[in-house]
XYZ file of C-alpha atoms in Angstrom:
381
model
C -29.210 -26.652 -42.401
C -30.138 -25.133 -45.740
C -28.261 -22.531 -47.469
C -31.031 -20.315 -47.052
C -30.654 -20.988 -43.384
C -27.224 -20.514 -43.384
C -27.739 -16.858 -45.034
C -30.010 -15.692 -42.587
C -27.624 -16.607 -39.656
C -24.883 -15.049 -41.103
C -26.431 -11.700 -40.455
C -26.126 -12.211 -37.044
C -22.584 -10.987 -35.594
C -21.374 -12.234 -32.397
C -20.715 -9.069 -29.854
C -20.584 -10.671 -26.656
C -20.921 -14.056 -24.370
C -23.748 -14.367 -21.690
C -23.017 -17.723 -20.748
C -20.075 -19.801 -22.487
C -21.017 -23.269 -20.923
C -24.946 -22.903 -21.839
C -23.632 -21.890 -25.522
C -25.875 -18.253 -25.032
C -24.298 -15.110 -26.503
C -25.377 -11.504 -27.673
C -25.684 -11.090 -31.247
C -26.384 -7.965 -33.474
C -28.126 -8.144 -36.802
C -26.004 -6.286 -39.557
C -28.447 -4.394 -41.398
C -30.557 -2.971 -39.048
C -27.915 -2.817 -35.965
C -30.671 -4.643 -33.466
C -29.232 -7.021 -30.915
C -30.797 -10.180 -29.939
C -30.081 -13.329 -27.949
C -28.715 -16.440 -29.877
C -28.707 -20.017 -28.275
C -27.152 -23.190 -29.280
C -29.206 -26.131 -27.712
C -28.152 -29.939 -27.711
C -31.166 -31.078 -25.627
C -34.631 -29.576 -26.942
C -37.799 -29.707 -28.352
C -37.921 -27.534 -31.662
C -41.620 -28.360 -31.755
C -41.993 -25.731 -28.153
C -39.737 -22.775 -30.355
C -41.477 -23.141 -33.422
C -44.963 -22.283 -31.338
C -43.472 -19.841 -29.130
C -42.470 -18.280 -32.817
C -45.960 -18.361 -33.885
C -48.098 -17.522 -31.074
C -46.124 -14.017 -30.439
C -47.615 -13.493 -26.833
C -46.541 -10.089 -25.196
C -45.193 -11.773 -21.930
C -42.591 -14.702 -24.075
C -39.412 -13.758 -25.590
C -40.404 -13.168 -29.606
C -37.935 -15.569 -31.468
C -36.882 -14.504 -35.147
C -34.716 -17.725 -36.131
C -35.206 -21.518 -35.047
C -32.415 -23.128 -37.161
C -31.992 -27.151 -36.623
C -28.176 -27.859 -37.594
C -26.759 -31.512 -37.443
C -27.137 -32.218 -33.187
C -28.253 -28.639 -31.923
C -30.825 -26.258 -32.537
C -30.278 -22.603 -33.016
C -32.173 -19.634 -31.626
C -32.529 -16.510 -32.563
C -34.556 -14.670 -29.787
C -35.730 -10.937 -28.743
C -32.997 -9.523 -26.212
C -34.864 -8.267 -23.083
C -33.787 -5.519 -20.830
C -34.910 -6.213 -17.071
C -34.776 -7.090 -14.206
C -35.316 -10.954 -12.759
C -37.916 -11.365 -9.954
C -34.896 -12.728 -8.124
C -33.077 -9.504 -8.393
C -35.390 -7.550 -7.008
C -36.151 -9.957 -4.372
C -32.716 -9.356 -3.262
C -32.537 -5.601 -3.277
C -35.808 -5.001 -1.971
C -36.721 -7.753 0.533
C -39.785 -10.309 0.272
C -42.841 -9.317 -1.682
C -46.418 -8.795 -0.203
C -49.323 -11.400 -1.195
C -50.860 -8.884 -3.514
C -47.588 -8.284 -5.074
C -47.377 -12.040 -5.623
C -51.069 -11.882 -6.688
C -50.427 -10.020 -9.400
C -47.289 -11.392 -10.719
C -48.844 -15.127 -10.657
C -52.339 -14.189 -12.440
C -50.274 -12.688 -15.910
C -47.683 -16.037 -15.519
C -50.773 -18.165 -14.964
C -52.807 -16.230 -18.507
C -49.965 -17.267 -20.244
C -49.145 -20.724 -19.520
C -52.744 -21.245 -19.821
C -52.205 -20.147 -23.789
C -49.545 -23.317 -23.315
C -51.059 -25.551 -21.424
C -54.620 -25.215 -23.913
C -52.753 -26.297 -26.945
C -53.687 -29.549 -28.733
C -50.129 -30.540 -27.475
C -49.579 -28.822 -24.274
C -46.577 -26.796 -23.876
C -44.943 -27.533 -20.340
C -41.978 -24.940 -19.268
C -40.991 -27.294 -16.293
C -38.081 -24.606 -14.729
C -40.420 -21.918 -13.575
C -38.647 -19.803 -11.183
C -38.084 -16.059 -10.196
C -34.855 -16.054 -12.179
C -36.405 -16.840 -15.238
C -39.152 -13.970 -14.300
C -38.263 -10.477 -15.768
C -40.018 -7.080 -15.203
C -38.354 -5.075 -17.645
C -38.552 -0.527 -17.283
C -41.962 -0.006 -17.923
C -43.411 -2.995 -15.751
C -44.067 -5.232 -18.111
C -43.245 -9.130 -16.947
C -41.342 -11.397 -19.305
C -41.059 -15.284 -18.812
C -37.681 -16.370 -20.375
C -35.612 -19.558 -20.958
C -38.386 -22.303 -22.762
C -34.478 -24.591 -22.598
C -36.088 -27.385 -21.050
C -39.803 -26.513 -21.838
C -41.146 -29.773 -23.597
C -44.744 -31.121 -25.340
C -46.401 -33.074 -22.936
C -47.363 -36.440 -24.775
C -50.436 -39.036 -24.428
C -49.732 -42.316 -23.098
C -46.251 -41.500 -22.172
C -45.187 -42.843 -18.898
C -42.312 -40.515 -17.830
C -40.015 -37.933 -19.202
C -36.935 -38.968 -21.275
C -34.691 -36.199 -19.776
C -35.352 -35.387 -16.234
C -34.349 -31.749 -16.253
C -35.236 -28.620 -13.877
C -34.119 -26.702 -11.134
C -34.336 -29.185 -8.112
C -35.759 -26.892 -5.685
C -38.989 -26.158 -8.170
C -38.916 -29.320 -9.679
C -42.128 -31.192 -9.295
C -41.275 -34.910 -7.814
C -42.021 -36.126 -11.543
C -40.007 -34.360 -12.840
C -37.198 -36.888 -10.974
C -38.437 -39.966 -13.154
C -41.746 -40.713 -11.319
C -44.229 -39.791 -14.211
C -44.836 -37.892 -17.485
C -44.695 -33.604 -16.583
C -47.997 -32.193 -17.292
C -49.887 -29.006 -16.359
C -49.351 -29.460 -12.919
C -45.534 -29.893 -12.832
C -45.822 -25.595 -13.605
C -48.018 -25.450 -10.831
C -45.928 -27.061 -8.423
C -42.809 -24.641 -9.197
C -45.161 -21.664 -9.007
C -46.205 -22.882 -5.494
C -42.345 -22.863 -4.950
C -42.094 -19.606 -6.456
C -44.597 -17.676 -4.340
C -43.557 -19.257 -1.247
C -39.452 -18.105 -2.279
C -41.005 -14.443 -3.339
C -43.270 -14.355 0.542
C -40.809 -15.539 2.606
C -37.296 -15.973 0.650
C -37.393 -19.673 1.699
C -38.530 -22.628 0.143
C -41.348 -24.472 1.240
C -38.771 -27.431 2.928
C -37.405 -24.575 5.069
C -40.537 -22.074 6.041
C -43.346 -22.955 4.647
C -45.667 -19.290 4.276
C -48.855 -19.093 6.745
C -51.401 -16.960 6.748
C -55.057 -16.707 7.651
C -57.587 -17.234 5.776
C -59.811 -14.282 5.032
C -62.370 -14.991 2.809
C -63.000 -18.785 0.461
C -59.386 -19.442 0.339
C -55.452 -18.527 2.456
C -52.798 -17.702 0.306
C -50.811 -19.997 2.607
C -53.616 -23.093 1.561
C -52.859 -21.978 -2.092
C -49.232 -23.079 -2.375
C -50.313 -26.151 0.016
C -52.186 -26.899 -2.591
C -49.707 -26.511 -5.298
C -46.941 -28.349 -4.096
C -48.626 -31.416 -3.415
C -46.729 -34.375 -3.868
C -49.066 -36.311 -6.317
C -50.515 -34.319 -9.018
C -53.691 -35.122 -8.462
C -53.736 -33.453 -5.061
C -52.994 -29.888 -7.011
C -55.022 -27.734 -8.539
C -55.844 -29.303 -12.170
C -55.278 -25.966 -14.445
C -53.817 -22.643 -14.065
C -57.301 -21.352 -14.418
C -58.149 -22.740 -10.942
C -55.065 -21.940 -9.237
C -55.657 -17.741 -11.120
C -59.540 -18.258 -9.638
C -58.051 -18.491 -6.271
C -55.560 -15.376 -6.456
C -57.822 -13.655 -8.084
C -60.392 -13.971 -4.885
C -57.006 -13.348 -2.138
C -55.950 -10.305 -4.659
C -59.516 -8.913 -4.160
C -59.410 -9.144 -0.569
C -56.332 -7.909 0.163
C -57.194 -5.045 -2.617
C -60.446 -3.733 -0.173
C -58.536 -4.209 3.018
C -55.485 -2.083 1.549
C -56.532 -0.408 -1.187
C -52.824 1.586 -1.062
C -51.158 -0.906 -0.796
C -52.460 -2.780 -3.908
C -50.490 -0.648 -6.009
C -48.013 -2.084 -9.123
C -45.338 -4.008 -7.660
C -42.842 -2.579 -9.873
C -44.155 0.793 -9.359
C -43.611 0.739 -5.713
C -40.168 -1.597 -5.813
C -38.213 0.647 -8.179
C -39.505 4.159 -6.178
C -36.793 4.961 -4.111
C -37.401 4.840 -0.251
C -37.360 8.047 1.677
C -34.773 7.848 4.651
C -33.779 11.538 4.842
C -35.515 14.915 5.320
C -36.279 14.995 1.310
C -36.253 12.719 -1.662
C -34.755 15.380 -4.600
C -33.164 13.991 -7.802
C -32.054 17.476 -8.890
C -29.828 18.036 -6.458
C -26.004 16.941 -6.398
C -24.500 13.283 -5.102
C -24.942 13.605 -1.389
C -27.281 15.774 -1.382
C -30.635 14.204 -2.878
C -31.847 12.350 0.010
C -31.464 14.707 2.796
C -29.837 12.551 5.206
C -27.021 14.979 7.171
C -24.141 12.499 7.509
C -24.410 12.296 3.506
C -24.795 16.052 3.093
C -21.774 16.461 5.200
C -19.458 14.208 3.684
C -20.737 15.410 0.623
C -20.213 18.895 1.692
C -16.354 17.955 2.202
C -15.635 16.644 -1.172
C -17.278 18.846 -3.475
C -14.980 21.855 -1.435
C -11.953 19.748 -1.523
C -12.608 19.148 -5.462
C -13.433 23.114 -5.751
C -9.999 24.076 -3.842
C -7.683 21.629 -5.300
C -9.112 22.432 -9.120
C -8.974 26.407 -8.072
C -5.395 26.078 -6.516
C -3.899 23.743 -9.220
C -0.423 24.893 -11.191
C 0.220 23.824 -14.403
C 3.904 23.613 -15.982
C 4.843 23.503 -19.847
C 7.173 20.816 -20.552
C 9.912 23.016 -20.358
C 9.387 23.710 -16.890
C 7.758 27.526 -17.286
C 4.706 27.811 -15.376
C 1.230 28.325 -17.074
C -0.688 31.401 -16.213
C -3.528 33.369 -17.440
C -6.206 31.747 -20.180
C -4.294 28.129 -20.408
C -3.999 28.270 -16.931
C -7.753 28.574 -15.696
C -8.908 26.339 -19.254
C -6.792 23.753 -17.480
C -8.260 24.190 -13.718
C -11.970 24.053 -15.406
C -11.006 20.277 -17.268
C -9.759 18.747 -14.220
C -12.880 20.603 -12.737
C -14.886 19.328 -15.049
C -13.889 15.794 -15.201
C -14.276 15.454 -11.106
C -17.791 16.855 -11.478
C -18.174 14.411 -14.430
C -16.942 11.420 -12.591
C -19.175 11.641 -9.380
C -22.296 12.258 -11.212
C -21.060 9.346 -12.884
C -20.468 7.183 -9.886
C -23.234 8.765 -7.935
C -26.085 7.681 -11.105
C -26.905 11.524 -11.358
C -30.324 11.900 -12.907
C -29.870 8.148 -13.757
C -26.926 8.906 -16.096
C -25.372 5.650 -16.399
C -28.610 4.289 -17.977
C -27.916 6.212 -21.122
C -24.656 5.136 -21.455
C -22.982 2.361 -23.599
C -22.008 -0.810 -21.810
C -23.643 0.389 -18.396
C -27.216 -1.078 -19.330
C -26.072 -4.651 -19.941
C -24.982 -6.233 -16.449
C -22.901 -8.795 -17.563
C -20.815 -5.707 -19.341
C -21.234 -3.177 -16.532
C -18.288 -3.867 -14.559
C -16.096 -2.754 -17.906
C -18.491 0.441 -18.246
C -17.540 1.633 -14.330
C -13.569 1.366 -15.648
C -13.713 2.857 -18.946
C -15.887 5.891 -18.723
C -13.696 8.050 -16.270
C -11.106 7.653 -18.727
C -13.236 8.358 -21.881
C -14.352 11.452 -19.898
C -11.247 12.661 -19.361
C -9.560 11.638 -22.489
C -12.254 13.738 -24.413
C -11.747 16.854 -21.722
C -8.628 16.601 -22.722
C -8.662 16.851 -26.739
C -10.848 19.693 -26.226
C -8.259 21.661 -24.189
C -6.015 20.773 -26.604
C -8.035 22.127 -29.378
C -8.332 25.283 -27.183
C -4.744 25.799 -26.195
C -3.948 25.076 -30.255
């Protein structure tokens, strides 16, 4: 590492840990306050970052810094907000095919940027963890940790690496990964995102309504010899292209933007209104009653509450009803809190970064009231 390298790291402050044993933290740069993601890797291919630095496509992690010191290599990449395909497959429940459409044709126009280079790119640990749709829909393909160059006349790879249940079977020793090791985890992938099984448990079917099945699509990925798959991503994007179009004339309301329709939130009650209080925004009576019952009991106990000096004299008059409005206050506070009014705890500190969310839940009750509290005490002074 060069001084100069050494300087531009050093600008980089550690703020928190993502994951100690993969050597992954949160950083934030000094000057301008920005926070990225910084990686130490033993095992990698600095060739793969230094393109994926270059090539600044809208749907890869942007890296700033790819730093080679003694036996690792350090990263510097863009910190994403989102959500992993994974995620939302367990909130929201399997995907339809034109959902899975969609996501597979912008994975498959990227790795076909990859897979085109004079020295193909291979990520070889494609999976719907590694997916993220971040606020405004956009899809992000993260962690290139085991991505590698494929190389001519090479007979296998020298680390076999992957996740095992989207690992292509050369990926386990048999042959050099290539082009259609990606394809064989994204046959994995759409089968996990259709039926939240992989293909050795349930294997998707469906008929076939036009040139091609979705089901005969991941058949065809997850051959066992490569040459069985499809060749290219451009073949395999062909074929959803053709089931997307289908599906898009038979339901043509249904074809929406997956991320659109998974993030809306499902009418169950008699109404869907975000405007209205915790327990009351969905309409459904049970929630409105219990609701009903708290907000009185909050109103009554804050109305009815006596306040002492610490001499024992009782409080009356001004101090008295400054004092019933803060605890007021601060209950109010705290359910819209707890209850995500108008989607409050996105705006807040810690609450938008999951692995510090847990703290967030503790903390801000207290902040609330801590701050009620200097304000009565500026009022009382």
């Amino acid at each position: 590492m060069t001084l100069e390298e050494q300087c531009r790291l050093s600008y980089y402050k550690k703020i928190a840990d993502i994951s100690t044993h993969k050597n992954v933290c949160l950083v934030q740069h000094v000057e301008n306050n920005r926070i990225f993601v910084k990686k130490e890797q033993t095992v990698y291919c600095r060739e793969v970052y230094e393109y994926l630095k270059a090539c600044k496509n809208p749907h890869v992690p942007r890296i700033y810094e790819c730093i080679e010191a003694e036996d690792r290599l350090i990263i510097i990449e863009e910190y994403i907000q989102g959500e992993s395909l994974a995620s939302h497959l367990n909130e929201s429940g399997v995907y339809t095919p034109e959902e899975v459409c969609r996501f597979l044709i912008t994975i498959c126009d990227v790795l076909e940027q990859l897979h085109q280079l004079p020295q193909p790119v291979i990520h070889r640990d494609l999976k719907p963890e590694n997916i993220l749709i971040q606020e405004n829909g956009y899809l992000k393909i993260i962690d290139f940790n085991t991505a590698k160059q494929y190389e001519q006349g090479r007979d296998a790879d020298t680390v076999i690496i992957g996740t095992r249940k989207y690992a292509a079977p050369e990926q386990f020793g048999f042959r050099q990964s290539d082009a259609r090791t990606d394809i064989y985890a994204l046959g994995v992938m759409m089968n996990y995102l259709l039926t939240k099984k992989y293909p050795d448990e349930v294997l998707y079917t469906s008929k076939r309504h036009g040139k091609v099945s979705m089901s005969e699509i991941i058949q065809k990925c997850i051959e066992f010899s490569p040459e069985h798959r499809y060749q290219t991503v451009m073949a395999l994007r062909s074929d959803l292209q053709a089931v997307l179009e289908k599906h898009t004339k038979q339901n043509p309301v249904t074809a929406e933007s997956k991320v659109s329709a998974k993030n809306s939130p499902k009418k169950s009650g008699m109404w869907s209104c975000p405007l209205l209080p915790p327990g009351f925004r969905t309409g459904r009576i049970w929630k409105m009653i219990v609701g009903g019952i708290g907000y009185l009991s909050i109103f009554w106990g804050c109305f009815t509450l006596e306040v002492t000096n610490p001499d024992g004299g009782i409080v009356t008059e001004f101090y008295l009803w400054s004092n019933r409005l803060t605890v007021l206050i601060w209950c109010l506070l705290t359910v819209a809190f707890y209850g995500n009014y108008l989607n409050l705890r996105k705006h807040l500190p810690w609450m938008r970064k999951k692995h510090l969310r847990w703290m967030g839940c503790l903390l801000w009750p207290f902040i609330f009231l801590v701050a009620l509290a200097f304000i009565l005490v500026l009022i009382g002074g």
